mmCIF file of N, CA and C in Angstrom:
data_model
loop_
_atom_site.group_PDB
_atom_site.id
_atom_site.type_symbol
_atom_site.label_atom_id
_atom_site.label_comp_id
_atom_site.label_asym_id
_atom_site.label_seq_id
_atom_site.Cartn_x
_atom_site.Cartn_y
_atom_site.Cartn_z
ATOM 1 N N MET O 763 0.832 -1.185 0.000
ATOM 2 C CA MET O 763 0.000 0.000 0.000
ATOM 3 C C MET O 763 0.877 1.250 0.000
ATOM 4 N N LYS O 764 2.034 1.154 0.651
ATOM 5 C CA LYS O 764 2.916 2.318 0.727
ATOM 6 C C LYS O 764 3.441 2.741 -0.629
ATOM 7 N N ALA O 765 3.582 1.807 -1.554
ATOM 8 C CA ALA O 765 4.194 2.112 -2.847
ATOM 9 C C ALA O 765 3.227 2.790 -3.819
ATOM 10 N N LEU O 766 1.938 2.587 -3.656
ATOM 11 C CA LEU O 766 0.983 3.086 -4.651
ATOM 12 C C LEU O 766 0.993 4.604 -4.812
ATOM 13 N N PRO O 767 1.063 5.396 -3.737
ATOM 14 C CA PRO O 767 1.141 6.849 -3.952
ATOM 15 C C PRO O 767 2.400 7.255 -4.731
ATOM 16 N N ASP O 768 3.528 6.594 -4.456
ATOM 17 C CA ASP O 768 4.761 6.887 -5.192
ATOM 18 C C ASP O 768 4.622 6.520 -6.660
ATOM 19 N N MET O 769 3.997 5.373 -6.921
ATOM 20 C CA MET O 769 3.813 4.947 -8.304
ATOM 21 C C MET O 769 2.896 5.916 -9.039
ATOM 22 N N ALA O 770 1.856 6.377 -8.357
ATOM 23 C CA ALA O 770 0.943 7.345 -8.977
ATOM 24 C C ALA O 770 1.675 8.651 -9.278
ATOM 25 N N GLN O 771 2.543 9.056 -8.377
ATOM 26 C CA GLN O 771 3.293 10.292 -8.576
ATOM 27 C C GLN O 771 4.266 10.169 -9.754
ATOM 28 N N LYS O 772 4.885 9.020 -9.910
ATOM 29 C CA LYS O 772 5.860 8.815 -10.991
ATOM 30 C C LYS O 772 5.188 8.644 -12.349
ATOM 31 N N ALA O 773 3.972 8.120 -12.362
ATOM 32 C CA ALA O 773 3.278 7.862 -13.628
ATOM 33 C C ALA O 773 3.052 9.170 -14.376
ATOM 34 N N THR O 774 3.213 9.122 -15.688
ATOM 35 C CA THR O 774 3.002 10.323 -16.494
ATOM 36 C C THR O 774 1.652 10.304 -17.203
ATOM 37 N N ASP O 775 1.106 9.128 -17.435
ATOM 38 C CA ASP O 775 -0.198 8.998 -18.088
ATOM 39 C C ASP O 775 -1.301 9.250 -17.062
ATOM 40 N N PRO O 776 -2.211 10.190 -17.322
ATOM 41 C CA PRO O 776 -3.268 10.507 -16.344
ATOM 42 C C PRO O 776 -4.139 9.302 -15.966
ATOM 43 N N GLU O 777 -4.435 8.443 -16.923
ATOM 44 C CA GLU O 777 -5.250 7.259 -16.628
ATOM 45 C C GLU O 777 -4.504 6.284 -15.723
ATOM 46 N N LEU O 778 -3.211 6.182 -15.939
ATOM 47 C CA LEU O 778 -2.399 5.311 -15.095
ATOM 48 C C LEU O 778 -2.341 5.854 -13.675
ATOM 49 N N LYS O 779 -2.135 7.166 -13.538
ATOM 50 C CA LYS O 779 -2.153 7.795 -12.209
ATOM 51 C C LYS O 779 -3.468 7.476 -11.498
ATOM 52 N N LYS O 780 -4.560 7.670 -12.234
ATOM 53 C CA LYS O 780 -5.883 7.417 -11.684
ATOM 54 C C LYS O 780 -6.032 5.953 -11.274
ATOM 55 N N GLY O 781 -5.519 5.048 -12.089
ATOM 56 C CA GLY O 781 -5.590 3.621 -11.785
ATOM 57 C C GLY O 781 -4.859 3.279 -10.497
ATOM 58 N N PHE O 782 -3.667 3.857 -10.307
ATOM 59 C CA PHE O 782 -2.914 3.594 -9.075
ATOM 60 C C PHE O 782 -3.646 4.143 -7.853
ATOM 61 N N LEU O 783 -4.228 5.331 -7.981
ATOM 62 C CA LEU O 783 -4.946 5.926 -6.848
ATOM 63 C C LEU O 783 -6.230 5.156 -6.534
ATOM 64 N N THR O 784 -6.882 4.655 -7.568
ATOM 65 C CA THR O 784 -8.065 3.816 -7.356
ATOM 66 C C THR O 784 -7.665 2.533 -6.654
ATOM 67 N N HIS O 785 -6.555 1.954 -7.077
ATOM 68 C CA HIS O 785 -6.076 0.719 -6.437
ATOM 69 C C HIS O 785 -5.706 0.970 -4.975
ATOM 70 N N LEU O 786 -5.192 2.152 -4.675
ATOM 71 C CA LEU O 786 -4.884 2.505 -3.284
ATOM 72 C C LEU O 786 -6.153 2.461 -2.434
ATOM 73 N N GLU O 787 -7.236 3.025 -2.942
ATOM 74 C CA GLU O 787 -8.500 3.004 -2.199
ATOM 75 C C GLU O 787 -9.011 1.569 -2.033
ATOM 76 N N GLU O 788 -8.884 0.760 -3.084
ATOM 77 C CA GLU O 788 -9.299 -0.645 -2.992
ATOM 78 C C GLU O 788 -8.457 -1.388 -1.958
ATOM 79 N N THR O 789 -7.171 -1.071 -1.897
ATOM 80 C CA THR O 789 -6.277 -1.721 -0.946
ATOM 81 C C THR O 789 -6.685 -1.404 0.490
ATOM 82 N N LYS O 790 -7.171 -0.213 0.716
ATOM 83 C CA LYS O 790 -7.659 0.138 2.062
ATOM 84 C C LYS O 790 -8.831 -0.768 2.452
ATOM 85 N N THR O 791 -9.671 -1.114 1.491
ATOM 86 C CA THR O 791 -10.768 -2.054 1.744
ATOM 87 C C THR O 791 -10.208 -3.443 2.044
ATOM 88 N N HIS O 792 -9.153 -3.845 1.338
ATOM 89 C CA HIS O 792 -8.514 -5.143 1.601
ATOM 90 C C HIS O 792 -8.010 -5.196 3.047
ATOM 91 N N VAL O 793 -7.421 -4.111 3.498
ATOM 92 C CA VAL O 793 -6.902 -4.052 4.866
ATOM 93 C C VAL O 793 -8.047 -4.221 5.869
ATOM 94 N N GLN O 794 -9.168 -3.596 5.588
ATOM 95 C CA GLN O 794 -10.331 -3.752 6.478
ATOM 96 C C GLN O 794 -10.788 -5.208 6.528
ATOM 97 N N ARG O 795 -10.753 -5.870 5.390
ATOM 98 C CA ARG O 795 -11.126 -7.292 5.366
ATOM 99 C C ARG O 795 -10.150 -8.120 6.192
ATOM 100 N N TRP O 796 -8.850 -7.808 6.091
ATOM 101 C CA TRP O 796 -7.864 -8.524 6.902
ATOM 102 C C TRP O 796 -8.136 -8.319 8.380
ATOM 103 N N ARG O 797 -8.455 -7.095 8.750
ATOM 104 C CA ARG O 797 -8.766 -6.822 10.159
ATOM 105 C C ARG O 797 -9.955 -7.665 10.612
ATOM 106 N N GLN O 798 -10.932 -7.793 9.743
ATOM 107 C CA GLN O 798 -12.107 -8.603 10.054
ATOM 108 C C GLN O 798 -11.724 -10.069 10.267
ATOM 109 N N VAL O 799 -10.873 -10.606 9.402
ATOM 110 C CA VAL O 799 -10.440 -12.004 9.528
ATOM 111 C C VAL O 799 -9.653 -12.195 10.826
ATOM 112 N N PHE O 800 -8.754 -11.287 11.125
ATOM 113 C CA PHE O 800 -7.996 -11.393 12.373
ATOM 114 C C PHE O 800 -8.921 -11.339 13.581
ATOM 115 N N LYS O 801 -9.903 -10.456 13.524
ATOM 116 C CA LYS O 801 -10.865 -10.340 14.631
ATOM 117 C C LYS O 801 -11.646 -11.640 14.804
ATOM 118 N N MET O 802 -12.010 -12.277 13.710
ATOM 119 C CA MET O 802 -12.740 -13.539 13.767
ATOM 120 C C MET O 802 -11.913 -14.620 14.454
ATOM 121 N N HIS O 803 -10.583 -14.484 14.370
ATOM 122 C CA HIS O 803 -9.677 -15.437 15.007
ATOM 123 C C HIS O 803 -9.281 -15.007 16.411
ATOM 124 N N GLY O 804 -9.720 -13.813 16.809
ATOM 125 C CA GLY O 804 -9.339 -13.314 18.116
ATOM 126 C C GLY O 804 -7.862 -12.984 18.214
ATOM 127 N N THR O 805 -7.287 -12.619 17.090
ATOM 128 C CA THR O 805 -5.856 -12.342 17.007
ATOM 129 C C THR O 805 -5.640 -10.871 16.682
ATOM 130 N N ALA O 806 -4.621 -10.299 17.274
ATOM 131 C CA ALA O 806 -4.273 -8.909 16.985
ATOM 132 C C ALA O 806 -3.668 -8.807 15.584
ATOM 133 N N VAL O 807 -3.995 -7.726 14.910
ATOM 134 C CA VAL O 807 -3.445 -7.469 13.584
ATOM 135 C C VAL O 807 -1.991 -7.033 13.750
ATOM 136 N N LYS O 808 -1.142 -7.636 12.955
ATOM 137 C CA LYS O 808 0.277 -7.291 12.992
ATOM 138 C C LYS O 808 0.774 -7.177 11.558
ATOM 139 N N ALA O 809 1.234 -5.999 11.199
ATOM 140 C CA ALA O 809 1.778 -5.800 9.861
ATOM 141 C C ALA O 809 3.153 -6.456 9.780
ATOM 142 N N VAL O 810 3.411 -7.089 8.658
ATOM 143 C CA VAL O 810 4.714 -7.705 8.425
ATOM 144 C C VAL O 810 5.208 -7.292 7.040
ATOM 145 N N ASP O 811 6.512 -7.287 6.891
ATOM 146 C CA ASP O 811 7.092 -7.008 5.583
ATOM 147 C C ASP O 811 7.053 -8.279 4.746
ATOM 148 N N CYS O 812 6.948 -8.097 3.450
ATOM 149 C CA CYS O 812 6.970 -9.221 2.525
ATOM 150 C C CYS O 812 8.153 -9.015 1.580
ATOM 151 N N PRO O 813 9.197 -9.812 1.740
ATOM 152 C CA PRO O 813 10.383 -9.634 0.898
ATOM 153 C C PRO O 813 10.084 -9.729 -0.602
ATOM 154 N N ALA O 814 9.152 -10.561 -0.990
ATOM 155 C CA ALA O 814 8.836 -10.704 -2.421
ATOM 156 C C ALA O 814 8.237 -9.412 -2.972
ATOM 157 N N ILE O 815 7.249 -8.873 -2.279
ATOM 158 C CA ILE O 815 6.621 -7.620 -2.718
ATOM 159 C C ILE O 815 7.639 -6.482 -2.650
ATOM 160 N N ASP O 816 8.422 -6.451 -1.568
ATOM 161 C CA ASP O 816 9.451 -5.415 -1.440
ATOM 162 C C ASP O 816 10.419 -5.469 -2.616
ATOM 163 N N GLY O 817 10.776 -6.673 -3.055
ATOM 164 C CA GLY O 817 11.678 -6.830 -4.194
ATOM 165 C C GLY O 817 11.069 -6.306 -5.477
ATOM 166 N N ILE O 818 9.795 -6.564 -5.680
ATOM 167 C CA ILE O 818 9.104 -6.067 -6.876
ATOM 168 C C ILE O 818 9.096 -4.545 -6.870
ATOM 169 N N ILE O 819 8.828 -3.966 -5.714
ATOM 170 C CA ILE O 819 8.784 -2.501 -5.598
ATOM 171 C C ILE O 819 10.179 -1.907 -5.791
ATOM 172 N N GLU O 820 11.190 -2.525 -5.191
ATOM 173 C CA GLU O 820 12.575 -2.053 -5.365
ATOM 174 C C GLU O 820 12.975 -2.057 -6.830
ATOM 175 N N GLU O 821 12.634 -3.141 -7.512
ATOM 176 C CA GLU O 821 12.960 -3.251 -8.929
ATOM 177 C C GLU O 821 12.289 -2.135 -9.725
ATOM 178 N N ALA O 822 11.034 -1.859 -9.415
ATOM 179 C CA ALA O 822 10.310 -0.788 -10.112
ATOM 180 C C ALA O 822 10.970 0.560 -9.851
ATOM 181 N N ASP O 823 11.393 0.799 -8.614
ATOM 182 C CA ASP O 823 12.071 2.057 -8.281
ATOM 183 C C ASP O 823 13.373 2.204 -9.050
ATOM 184 N N GLU O 824 14.121 1.118 -9.147
ATOM 185 C CA GLU O 824 15.388 1.152 -9.887
ATOM 186 C C GLU O 824 15.155 1.453 -11.366
ATOM 187 N N VAL O 825 14.183 0.765 -11.950
ATOM 188 C CA VAL O 825 13.888 0.971 -13.367
ATOM 189 C C VAL O 825 13.389 2.391 -13.595
ATOM 190 N N ALA O 826 12.512 2.870 -12.714
ATOM 191 C CA ALA O 826 11.954 4.213 -12.862
ATOM 192 C C ALA O 826 13.053 5.269 -12.790
ATOM 193 N N GLY O 827 14.066 5.014 -11.982
ATOM 194 C CA GLY O 827 15.159 5.963 -11.854
ATOM 195 C C GLY O 827 16.076 6.001 -13.067
ATOM 196 N N GLU O 828 16.046 4.957 -13.861
ATOM 197 C CA GLU O 828 16.936 4.840 -15.012
ATOM 198 C C GLU O 828 16.288 5.248 -16.329
ATOM 199 N N VAL O 829 14.986 5.514 -16.326
ATOM 200 C CA VAL O 829 14.252 5.704 -17.574
ATOM 201 C C VAL O 829 13.927 7.179 -17.787
ATOM 202 N N ALA O 830 14.295 7.679 -18.962
ATOM 203 C CA ALA O 830 13.986 9.064 -19.300
ATOM 204 C C ALA O 830 12.710 9.161 -20.139
ATOM 205 N N ASN O 831 12.452 8.139 -20.952
ATOM 206 C CA ASN O 831 11.279 8.129 -21.831
ATOM 207 C C ASN O 831 10.024 7.891 -20.989
ATOM 208 N N LYS O 832 9.072 8.827 -21.066
ATOM 209 C CA LYS O 832 7.871 8.749 -20.231
ATOM 210 C C LYS O 832 7.022 7.510 -20.526
ATOM 211 N N ALA O 833 6.924 7.137 -21.774
ATOM 212 C CA ALA O 833 6.133 5.954 -22.133
ATOM 213 C C ALA O 833 6.779 4.696 -21.573
ATOM 214 N N VAL O 834 8.103 4.636 -21.619
ATOM 215 C CA VAL O 834 8.821 3.481 -21.076
ATOM 216 C C VAL O 834 8.681 3.454 -19.559
ATOM 217 N N LEU O 835 8.748 4.612 -18.930
ATOM 218 C CA LEU O 835 8.565 4.707 -17.479
ATOM 219 C C LEU O 835 7.188 4.162 -17.085
ATOM 220 N N ASP O 836 6.155 4.606 -17.771
ATOM 221 C CA ASP O 836 4.803 4.125 -17.462
ATOM 222 C C ASP O 836 4.697 2.619 -17.673
ATOM 223 N N ALA O 837 5.310 2.109 -18.741
ATOM 224 C CA ALA O 837 5.279 0.667 -18.992
ATOM 225 C C ALA O 837 5.980 -0.088 -17.865
ATOM 226 N N ALA O 838 7.084 0.454 -17.360
ATOM 227 C CA ALA O 838 7.807 -0.196 -16.254
ATOM 228 C C ALA O 838 6.972 -0.190 -14.977
ATOM 229 N N LEU O 839 6.278 0.908 -14.724
ATOM 230 C CA LEU O 839 5.412 0.980 -13.539
ATOM 231 C C LEU O 839 4.261 -0.019 -13.639
ATOM 232 N N ILE O 840 3.688 -0.120 -14.824
ATOM 233 C CA ILE O 840 2.606 -1.094 -15.042
ATOM 234 C C ILE O 840 3.126 -2.505 -14.813
ATOM 235 N N ASN O 841 4.331 -2.786 -15.316
ATOM 236 C CA ASN O 841 4.918 -4.109 -15.142
ATOM 237 C C ASN O 841 5.085 -4.439 -13.663
ATOM 238 N N ALA O 842 5.533 -3.483 -12.881
ATOM 239 C CA ALA O 842 5.685 -3.705 -11.439
ATOM 240 C C ALA O 842 4.324 -3.967 -10.786
ATOM 241 N N ALA O 843 3.319 -3.208 -11.193
ATOM 242 C CA ALA O 843 1.974 -3.410 -10.645
ATOM 243 C C ALA O 843 1.436 -4.787 -11.009
ATOM 244 N N GLN O 844 1.701 -5.221 -12.240
ATOM 245 C CA GLN O 844 1.273 -6.553 -12.659
ATOM 246 C C GLN O 844 1.952 -7.627 -11.819
ATOM 247 N N GLY O 845 3.240 -7.484 -11.605
ATOM 248 C CA GLY O 845 3.980 -8.465 -10.807
ATOM 249 C C GLY O 845 3.441 -8.565 -9.399
ATOM 250 N N ARG O 846 3.182 -7.424 -8.797
ATOM 251 C CA ARG O 846 2.645 -7.407 -7.440
ATOM 252 C C ARG O 846 1.266 -8.069 -7.400
ATOM 253 N N GLU O 847 0.438 -7.733 -8.362
ATOM 254 C CA GLU O 847 -0.924 -8.279 -8.383
ATOM 255 C C GLU O 847 -0.918 -9.787 -8.604
ATOM 256 N N HIS O 848 -0.067 -10.274 -9.503
ATOM 257 C CA HIS O 848 0.033 -11.722 -9.735
ATOM 258 C C HIS O 848 0.437 -12.430 -8.443
ATOM 259 N N TYR O 849 1.402 -11.877 -7.750
ATOM 260 C CA TYR O 849 1.873 -12.469 -6.495
ATOM 261 C C TYR O 849 0.741 -12.511 -5.465
ATOM 262 N N GLU O 850 0.021 -11.402 -5.334
ATOM 263 C CA GLU O 850 -1.078 -11.349 -4.369
ATOM 264 C C GLU O 850 -2.162 -12.367 -4.700
ATOM 265 N N ILE O 851 -2.472 -12.527 -5.967
ATOM 266 C CA ILE O 851 -3.510 -13.476 -6.374
ATOM 267 C C ILE O 851 -3.121 -14.897 -5.972
ATOM 268 N N VAL O 852 -1.881 -15.251 -6.201
ATOM 269 C CA VAL O 852 -1.410 -16.587 -5.807
ATOM 270 C C VAL O 852 -1.535 -16.762 -4.295
ATOM 271 N N ARG O 853 -1.124 -15.771 -3.545
ATOM 272 C CA ARG O 853 -1.176 -15.863 -2.080
ATOM 273 C C ARG O 853 -2.620 -15.958 -1.576
ATOM 274 N N TYR O 854 -3.500 -15.143 -2.112
ATOM 275 C CA TYR O 854 -4.897 -15.206 -1.679
ATOM 276 C C TYR O 854 -5.510 -16.564 -2.005
ATOM 277 N N GLY O 855 -5.186 -17.107 -3.161
ATOM 278 C CA GLY O 855 -5.698 -18.437 -3.508
ATOM 279 C C GLY O 855 -5.278 -19.480 -2.487
ATOM 280 N N SER O 856 -4.022 -19.426 -2.071
ATOM 281 C CA SER O 856 -3.535 -20.370 -1.060
ATOM 282 C C SER O 856 -4.224 -20.152 0.282
ATOM 283 N N LEU O 857 -4.342 -18.910 0.697
ATOM 284 C CA LEU O 857 -4.968 -18.619 1.992
ATOM 285 C C LEU O 857 -6.424 -19.077 2.028
ATOM 286 N N ILE O 858 -7.113 -18.893 0.921
ATOM 287 C CA ILE O 858 -8.514 -19.331 0.850
ATOM 288 C C ILE O 858 -8.595 -20.850 0.961
ATOM 289 N N ALA O 859 -7.730 -21.545 0.255
ATOM 290 C CA ALA O 859 -7.717 -23.016 0.319
ATOM 291 C C ALA O 859 -7.425 -23.483 1.744
ATOM 292 N N TRP O 860 -6.457 -22.866 2.404
ATOM 293 C CA TRP O 860 -6.112 -23.261 3.769
ATOM 294 C C TRP O 860 -7.264 -22.974 4.731
ATOM 295 N N ALA O 861 -7.905 -21.829 4.559
ATOM 296 C CA ALA O 861 -9.038 -21.494 5.431
ATOM 297 C C ALA O 861 -10.146 -22.541 5.280
ATOM 298 N N ARG O 862 -10.415 -22.929 4.062
ATOM 299 C CA ARG O 862 -11.450 -23.952 3.836
ATOM 300 C C ARG O 862 -11.055 -25.289 4.443
ATOM 301 N N GLN O 863 -9.788 -25.670 4.299
ATOM 302 C CA GLN O 863 -9.315 -26.930 4.890
ATOM 303 C C GLN O 863 -9.465 -26.919 6.405
ATOM 304 N N LEU O 864 -9.330 -25.748 6.991
ATOM 305 C CA LEU O 864 -9.452 -25.615 8.441
ATOM 306 C C LEU O 864 -10.898 -25.406 8.889
ATOM 307 N N GLY O 865 -11.818 -25.476 7.928
ATOM 308 C CA GLY O 865 -13.226 -25.307 8.269
ATOM 309 C C GLY O 865 -13.630 -23.863 8.507
ATOM 310 N N ARG O 866 -12.814 -22.926 8.040
ATOM 311 C CA ARG O 866 -13.095 -21.501 8.234
ATOM 312 C C ARG O 866 -13.617 -20.885 6.941
ATOM 313 N N ASN O 867 -14.782 -21.384 6.519
ATOM 314 C CA ASN O 867 -15.410 -20.847 5.316
ATOM 315 C C ASN O 867 -15.781 -19.380 5.474
ATOM 316 N N ASP O 868 -16.030 -18.966 6.723
ATOM 317 C CA ASP O 868 -16.334 -17.560 6.972
ATOM 318 C C ASP O 868 -15.144 -16.684 6.584
ATOM 319 N N CYS O 869 -13.956 -17.097 6.974
ATOM 320 C CA CYS O 869 -12.737 -16.352 6.606
ATOM 321 C C CYS O 869 -12.475 -16.476 5.108
ATOM 322 N N ALA O 870 -12.673 -17.666 4.570
ATOM 323 C CA ALA O 870 -12.431 -17.889 3.146
ATOM 324 C C ALA O 870 -13.301 -16.971 2.294
ATOM 325 N N SER O 871 -14.550 -16.774 2.693
ATOM 326 C CA SER O 871 -15.439 -15.938 1.875
ATOM 327 C C SER O 871 -15.000 -14.474 1.905
ATOM 328 N N ILE O 872 -14.471 -14.021 3.026
ATOM 329 C CA ILE O 872 -13.971 -12.644 3.100
ATOM 330 C C ILE O 872 -12.734 -12.495 2.216
ATOM 331 N N LEU O 873 -11.826 -13.460 2.303
ATOM 332 C CA LEU O 873 -10.624 -13.415 1.474
ATOM 333 C C LEU O 873 -10.964 -13.555 -0.009
ATOM 334 N N GLN O 874 -12.002 -14.317 -0.315
ATOM 335 C CA GLN O 874 -12.428 -14.501 -1.700
ATOM 336 C C GLN O 874 -12.849 -13.174 -2.322
ATOM 337 N N GLN O 875 -13.468 -12.304 -1.536
ATOM 338 C CA GLN O 875 -13.856 -10.987 -2.048
ATOM 339 C C GLN O 875 -12.631 -10.218 -2.530
ATOM 340 N N THR O 876 -11.562 -10.309 -1.751
ATOM 341 C CA THR O 876 -10.334 -9.617 -2.132
ATOM 342 C C THR O 876 -9.701 -10.276 -3.348
ATOM 343 N N LEU O 877 -9.713 -11.597 -3.400
ATOM 344 C CA LEU O 877 -9.175 -12.293 -4.566
ATOM 345 C C LEU O 877 -9.946 -11.915 -5.824
ATOM 346 N N ASP O 878 -11.267 -11.896 -5.738
ATOM 347 C CA ASP O 878 -12.084 -11.528 -6.897
ATOM 348 C C ASP O 878 -11.749 -10.117 -7.374
ATOM 349 N N ARG O 879 -11.605 -9.189 -6.429
ATOM 350 C CA ARG O 879 -11.256 -7.810 -6.773
ATOM 351 C C ARG O 879 -9.854 -7.762 -7.386
ATOM 352 N N GLY O 880 -8.942 -8.566 -6.845
ATOM 353 C CA GLY O 880 -7.580 -8.613 -7.367
ATOM 354 C C GLY O 880 -7.535 -9.083 -8.802
ATOM 355 N N LYS O 881 -8.384 -10.035 -9.147
ATOM 356 C CA LYS O 881 -8.418 -10.528 -10.531
ATOM 357 C C LYS O 881 -8.916 -9.443 -11.485
ATOM 358 N N ILE O 882 -9.861 -8.634 -11.036
ATOM 359 C CA ILE O 882 -10.346 -7.517 -11.856
ATOM 360 C C ILE O 882 -9.231 -6.490 -12.036
ATOM 361 N N THR O 883 -8.515 -6.211 -10.950
ATOM 362 C CA THR O 883 -7.393 -5.271 -11.014
ATOM 363 C C THR O 883 -6.311 -5.804 -11.939
ATOM 364 N N GLU O 884 -6.042 -7.108 -11.854
ATOM 365 C CA GLU O 884 -5.039 -7.725 -12.714
ATOM 366 C C GLU O 884 -5.409 -7.546 -14.189
ATOM 367 N N GLU O 885 -6.678 -7.742 -14.517
ATOM 368 C CA GLU O 885 -7.117 -7.566 -15.903
ATOM 369 C C GLU O 885 -6.901 -6.126 -16.363
ATOM 370 N N ALA O 886 -7.178 -5.174 -15.470
ATOM 371 C CA ALA O 886 -6.968 -3.763 -15.811
ATOM 372 C C ALA O 886 -5.482 -3.483 -16.024
ATOM 373 N N HIS O 887 -4.626 -4.019 -15.149
ATOM 374 C CA HIS O 887 -3.180 -3.837 -15.314
ATOM 375 C C HIS O 887 -2.709 -4.469 -16.624
ATOM 376 N N ASP O 888 -3.232 -5.648 -16.942
ATOM 377 C CA ASP O 888 -2.839 -6.319 -18.181
ATOM 378 C C ASP O 888 -3.219 -5.481 -19.404
ATOM 379 N N ALA O 889 -4.420 -4.907 -19.380
ATOM 380 C CA ALA O 889 -4.853 -4.059 -20.493
ATOM 381 C C ALA O 889 -3.973 -2.818 -20.589
ATOM 382 N N ARG O 890 -3.694 -2.191 -19.437
ATOM 383 C CA ARG O 890 -2.809 -1.023 -19.441
ATOM 384 C C ARG O 890 -1.406 -1.417 -19.910
ATOM 385 N N GLY O 891 -0.980 -2.612 -19.508
ATOM 386 C CA GLY O 891 0.341 -3.077 -19.897
ATOM 387 C C GLY O 891 0.470 -3.230 -21.399
ATOM 388 N N ARG O 892 -0.544 -3.802 -22.015
ATOM 389 C CA ARG O 892 -0.510 -3.955 -23.472
ATOM 390 C C ARG O 892 -0.440 -2.577 -24.147
ATOM 391 N N GLN O 893 -1.252 -1.641 -23.678
ATOM 392 C CA GLN O 893 -1.247 -0.294 -24.249
ATOM 393 C C GLN O 893 0.080 0.401 -23.970
ATOM 394 N N GLY O 894 0.557 0.282 -22.741
ATOM 395 C CA GLY O 894 1.813 0.936 -22.366
ATOM 396 C C GLY O 894 3.002 0.391 -23.121
ATOM 397 N N ASN O 895 3.025 -0.916 -23.325
ATOM 398 C CA ASN O 895 4.129 -1.502 -24.076
ATOM 399 C C ASN O 895 4.109 -1.065 -25.533
ATOM 400 N N LEU O 896 2.913 -0.898 -26.091
ATOM 401 C CA LEU O 896 2.826 -0.399 -27.468
ATOM 402 C C LEU O 896 3.328 1.031 -27.561
ATOM 403 N N ARG O 897 2.945 1.876 -26.579
ATOM 404 C CA ARG O 897 3.430 3.280 -26.587
ATOM 405 C C ARG O 897 4.946 3.317 -26.395
ATOM 406 N N ALA O 898 5.447 2.477 -25.507
ATOM 407 C CA ALA O 898 6.886 2.471 -25.237
ATOM 408 C C ALA O 898 7.683 1.996 -26.447
ATOM 409 N N ALA O 899 7.111 1.092 -27.219
ATOM 410 C CA ALA O 899 7.813 0.547 -28.389
ATOM 411 C C ALA O 899 7.812 1.504 -29.572
ATOM 412 N N SER O 900 6.890 2.480 -29.536
ATOM 413 C CA SER O 900 6.809 3.380 -30.714
ATOM 414 C C SER O 900 7.720 4.573 -30.589
#
């Protein structure tokens, strides 16, 4: 969530900026769902770092710092967003399966909402990626 405002600021395409800011608002809803799942377990919410996501963000920052062409910069930012979203989708799928195995369909259904939203976001990133890569190549 911390990276999205930076990505929006770096983006040069207005639609891409808007997409990152919209995703930031959606992510706040995801956090609320996580709080709900933790509450259902009677567990305190504890934020943790994710080295995989951190690596994707670091890579995007490095690429963004090296790129002068605005279209290429936007394409690199989209690529980072796609990578992050793909990773999240895989993780949510696993968490949902584990919740169901543990008989926690209540938690699984909450996580499923986030997974469903993530798949929609992924499709939007993929569409932007195709457009961005075409602009960057021209």
